[in-house]
């Protein structure tokens, strides 16, 4: 019998890559997703890559009754990985209630439903944004958290506080919260990758869409930061490396190896690259010249952020393997594949239109 894992938001960017790693590590997977920022086509892509079709249930986790029903149907699951959340930083500042409602109601309903059905293990998709403006680098998990600038970030911080309270009150419930730095890259098959809704907030999809001619120009938000070239430094991590860390976290919980009811791990490479490093590496790796312009700083951006990765190495036995070149190259291959497919579909649609 395979161990069953419920993955909320399993059709999304990090969720879908994690589902692949879980399937390839011999877990059974049930995906719960409302498809608000993803597509059901991801399921067939996962099948194409792994040869296995995960169970897929379209559900809005804000609906407590529906959530309870699904968890009672899958009470044999051994754990839950909770990705389902809205994640657009800019939109979250414009529409805070939408973000608090979605990200926190979904979390609370999931927790309640899983514990009611005796599922004791939970992995949370958190973010380095909970560190706010760090005073020391690299950031260890012991760094004090601060109120993040964005509502999106604050939902992650509040969620971790909810999990802290929940593990304190419920002695059998075990949680690992994974704080991601800057996930980029795509699966080596070129079948799945990041697909932001509308205009991307994040650097990498903005770069690939500019290179593909969808955006006219990349705006570099400030080159007057106290860094080597004046542009902000981040810890970019390949999404497949990130996905593998989730599998190790699941195994740690299932094998009852955790040392505290709530454990927190940074997931990064420990190496920081500036925005200009990323642009230059993109141009070198792909041979495509990028149209960019330096503009003013973006509100809420910190100058420098990179992880201390020792804890994840020691406790999860995990470290990132893929270099920046690979992250960028795979993002670019995915973008090109996606654009080619979109063109084929729109050509065939306009073809059928003309037949009418
Ligand atoms: N940037 C640009 N132009 C763009 C987009 C980004 O210059 O069009 C710059 C930003 O100013 C920043 C760097 O590229 O210096 C990285 O920006 P991203 O938006 O890609 O990533 P952030 O570090 O701002 O945010 C990421 C995740 C958030 C998470 C945060 C934690 O996207 O979900 O890290 O620090 F909350």
Short mmCIF file of C-alpha atoms in Angstrom, two decimals, residues 74-276:
data_model
loop_
_atom_site.label_atom_id
_atom_site.label_comp_id
_atom_site.label_asym_id
_atom_site.label_seq_id
_atom_site.Cartn_x
_atom_site.Cartn_y
_atom_site.Cartn_z
CA UNK A 74 -9.70 10.43 2.14
CA UNK A 75 -9.22 9.90 5.86
CA UNK A 76 -6.69 7.17 5.05
CA UNK A 77 -4.26 9.92 3.95
CA UNK A 78 -1.06 10.12 5.96
CA UNK A 79 -0.47 13.82 5.54
CA UNK A 80 -1.31 17.08 3.86
CA UNK A 81 0.88 19.54 1.96
CA UNK A 82 -0.91 22.87 1.88
CA UNK A 83 0.00 25.07 -1.08
CA UNK A 84 -3.45 26.48 -1.85
CA UNK A 85 -3.23 30.26 -1.51
CA UNK A 86 -3.34 33.48 -3.49
CA UNK A 87 0.17 34.79 -4.02
CA UNK A 88 0.25 38.02 -6.02
CA UNK A 89 2.08 40.46 -3.75
CA UNK A 90 0.82 43.64 -5.49
CA UNK A 91 -2.80 42.47 -5.71
CA UNK A 92 -2.74 41.49 -2.03
CA UNK A 93 -1.96 45.08 -1.07
CA UNK A 94 -4.87 46.32 -3.22
CA UNK A 95 -7.32 43.65 -2.04
CA UNK A 96 -6.36 42.62 1.51
CA UNK A 97 -9.71 41.11 2.47
CA UNK A 98 -9.66 38.79 -0.55
CA UNK A 99 -6.23 37.55 0.56
CA UNK A 100 -6.98 37.19 4.28
CA UNK A 101 -10.25 35.42 3.49
CA UNK A 102 -8.86 33.00 0.94
CA UNK A 103 -5.50 32.19 2.49
CA UNK A 104 -6.68 31.96 6.10
CA UNK A 105 -10.16 30.41 5.70
CA UNK A 106 -8.64 27.74 3.45
CA UNK A 107 -5.96 27.01 6.01
CA UNK A 108 -8.40 26.84 8.93
CA UNK A 109 -10.87 24.61 7.09
CA UNK A 110 -8.08 22.28 5.99
CA UNK A 111 -6.66 22.01 9.51
CA UNK A 112 -10.07 21.40 11.06
CA UNK A 113 -11.09 18.82 8.47
CA UNK A 114 -7.83 16.91 8.57
CA UNK A 115 -7.60 16.72 12.35
CA UNK A 116 -11.27 15.73 12.61
CA UNK A 117 -10.46 12.88 10.23
CA UNK A 118 -7.34 11.82 12.14
CA UNK A 119 -4.73 13.04 9.64
CA UNK A 120 -1.88 14.23 11.83
CA UNK A 121 0.85 15.50 9.52
CA UNK A 122 0.90 18.88 7.85
CA UNK A 123 3.42 20.67 5.66
CA UNK A 124 2.97 24.37 5.12
CA UNK A 125 4.11 26.40 2.16
CA UNK A 126 5.62 29.47 3.83
CA UNK A 127 7.90 32.21 2.62
CA UNK A 128 11.06 34.11 3.48
CA UNK A 129 8.84 37.19 3.43
CA UNK A 130 8.10 36.46 7.13
CA UNK A 131 11.62 37.73 7.95
CA UNK A 132 10.70 41.25 6.78
CA UNK A 133 13.78 43.49 6.63
CA UNK A 134 16.56 41.30 8.03
CA UNK A 135 19.35 42.74 10.19
CA UNK A 136 21.81 39.90 9.69
CA UNK A 137 22.67 37.62 6.77
CA UNK A 138 22.46 34.78 5.98
CA UNK A 139 19.06 34.44 7.62
CA UNK A 140 18.70 31.52 9.98
CA UNK A 141 15.35 30.12 11.10
CA UNK A 142 16.01 31.74 14.49
CA UNK A 143 15.91 35.24 13.02
CA UNK A 144 12.97 37.13 14.45
CA UNK A 145 10.03 37.35 12.08
CA UNK A 146 8.58 40.78 11.30
CA UNK A 147 5.31 41.97 9.88
CA UNK A 148 5.81 41.60 6.12
CA UNK A 149 5.15 44.59 3.88
CA UNK A 150 2.40 42.90 1.86
CA UNK A 151 -0.90 41.35 2.90
CA UNK A 152 0.17 38.21 1.05
CA UNK A 153 3.26 38.05 3.25
CA UNK A 154 1.22 38.72 6.34
CA UNK A 155 -1.08 35.78 5.57
CA UNK A 156 2.04 33.58 5.67
CA UNK A 157 3.15 35.05 8.99
CA UNK A 158 -0.32 34.74 10.55
CA UNK A 159 -0.61 31.18 9.21
CA UNK A 160 2.64 30.21 10.96
CA UNK A 161 1.27 31.72 14.20
CA UNK A 162 -1.96 29.74 13.79
CA UNK A 163 0.11 26.57 13.30
CA UNK A 164 2.16 27.35 16.40
CA UNK A 165 -1.00 27.68 18.50
CA UNK A 166 -2.53 24.61 16.91
CA UNK A 167 0.45 22.34 17.58
CA UNK A 168 0.56 23.61 21.17
CA UNK A 169 -3.07 22.70 21.80
CA UNK A 170 -3.12 19.46 19.82
CA UNK A 171 -0.41 17.11 20.99
CA UNK A 172 -0.63 14.61 18.13
CA UNK A 173 -0.51 17.17 15.34
CA UNK A 174 2.87 17.63 13.60
CA UNK A 175 3.82 20.47 11.30
CA UNK A 176 6.75 21.40 9.10
CA UNK A 177 6.70 24.92 7.73
CA UNK A 178 8.97 25.48 4.74
CA UNK A 179 10.10 29.04 4.15
CA UNK A 180 10.88 29.44 0.46
CA UNK A 181 13.28 32.04 -0.79
CA UNK A 182 12.84 32.82 -4.53
CA UNK A 183 11.59 29.77 -6.46
CA UNK A 184 12.21 29.91 -10.22
CA UNK A 185 12.84 27.35 -12.97
CA UNK A 186 10.67 24.62 -14.44
CA UNK A 187 10.55 20.85 -14.84
CA UNK A 188 13.21 19.44 -17.19
CA UNK A 189 10.47 17.96 -19.40
CA UNK A 190 9.36 21.49 -20.33
CA UNK A 191 5.78 20.33 -19.63
CA UNK A 192 5.09 22.36 -16.49
CA UNK A 193 6.33 25.65 -15.12
CA UNK A 194 5.26 28.97 -13.70
CA UNK A 195 2.17 30.47 -15.30
CA UNK A 196 1.33 33.77 -13.62
CA UNK A 197 -2.13 35.24 -14.05
CA UNK A 198 -1.89 38.52 -15.96
CA UNK A 199 1.18 40.73 -15.63
CA UNK A 200 3.86 38.94 -13.59
CA UNK A 201 5.02 40.45 -10.28
CA UNK A 202 8.13 38.33 -10.09
CA UNK A 203 11.41 38.82 -11.85
CA UNK A 204 11.85 35.50 -13.70
CA UNK A 205 8.46 35.26 -15.45
CA UNK A 206 8.76 38.95 -16.32
CA UNK A 207 12.15 38.27 -17.91
CA UNK A 208 10.96 35.26 -19.92
CA UNK A 209 7.79 37.05 -21.07
CA UNK A 210 9.87 40.06 -22.15
CA UNK A 211 12.27 37.83 -24.04
CA UNK A 212 9.29 36.08 -25.67
CA UNK A 213 7.95 39.46 -26.83
CA UNK A 214 4.84 39.45 -24.63
CA UNK A 215 6.11 42.36 -22.50
CA UNK A 216 7.88 45.25 -24.10
CA UNK A 217 10.48 45.92 -21.48
CA UNK A 218 11.64 44.69 -18.07
CA UNK A 219 11.71 47.43 -15.46
CA UNK A 220 14.60 47.01 -13.01
CA UNK A 221 13.30 48.38 -9.73
CA UNK A 222 16.23 50.45 -8.50
CA UNK A 223 20.01 50.30 -8.83
CA UNK A 224 20.87 52.43 -5.82
CA UNK A 225 20.78 49.71 -3.16
CA UNK A 226 23.85 49.07 -1.02
CA UNK A 227 24.83 45.96 -3.04
CA UNK A 228 27.73 45.22 -5.42
CA UNK A 229 25.91 46.58 -8.52
CA UNK A 230 23.14 48.53 -6.77
CA UNK A 231 20.35 46.02 -7.57
CA UNK A 232 18.72 43.86 -4.88
CA UNK A 233 20.11 40.43 -4.05
CA UNK A 234 17.93 37.34 -3.66
CA UNK A 235 18.39 33.63 -3.09
CA UNK A 236 16.93 32.00 -6.23
CA UNK A 237 16.12 28.31 -5.92
CA UNK A 238 15.13 25.78 -8.57
CA UNK A 239 11.50 24.68 -8.12
CA UNK A 240 12.49 21.01 -8.59
CA UNK A 241 15.00 21.26 -5.72
CA UNK A 242 12.26 22.88 -3.68
CA UNK A 243 9.80 20.10 -4.57
CA UNK A 244 12.29 17.43 -3.45
CA UNK A 245 12.55 19.10 -0.04
CA UNK A 246 8.79 18.57 0.42
CA UNK A 247 9.17 14.83 -0.13
CA UNK A 248 11.91 14.70 2.50
CA UNK A 249 9.73 16.72 4.88
CA UNK A 250 6.85 14.26 4.33
CA UNK A 251 9.17 11.33 5.08
CA UNK A 252 10.46 13.06 8.21
CA UNK A 253 6.91 13.43 9.54
CA UNK A 254 5.82 9.91 8.53
CA UNK A 255 8.92 8.39 10.12
CA UNK A 256 8.24 10.45 13.27
CA UNK A 257 11.70 11.98 13.12
CA UNK A 258 10.64 15.52 13.96
CA UNK A 259 12.07 16.95 17.15
CA UNK A 260 9.37 19.56 17.78
CA UNK A 261 5.68 19.62 16.93
CA UNK A 262 6.32 22.62 14.69
CA UNK A 263 9.57 22.64 12.75
CA UNK A 264 10.62 25.41 10.40
CA UNK A 265 13.16 25.15 7.57
CA UNK A 266 14.55 27.69 5.15
CA UNK A 267 14.63 26.49 1.56
CA UNK A 268 17.18 28.38 -0.48
CA UNK A 269 20.63 27.78 -1.94
CA UNK A 270 22.43 30.04 0.51
CA UNK A 271 23.83 32.06 -2.40
CA UNK A 272 22.55 35.49 -3.38
CA UNK A 273 22.38 36.92 -6.91
CA UNK A 274 21.53 40.49 -7.88
CA UNK A 275 18.86 41.43 -10.42
CA UNK A 276 21.66 42.35 -12.84
#
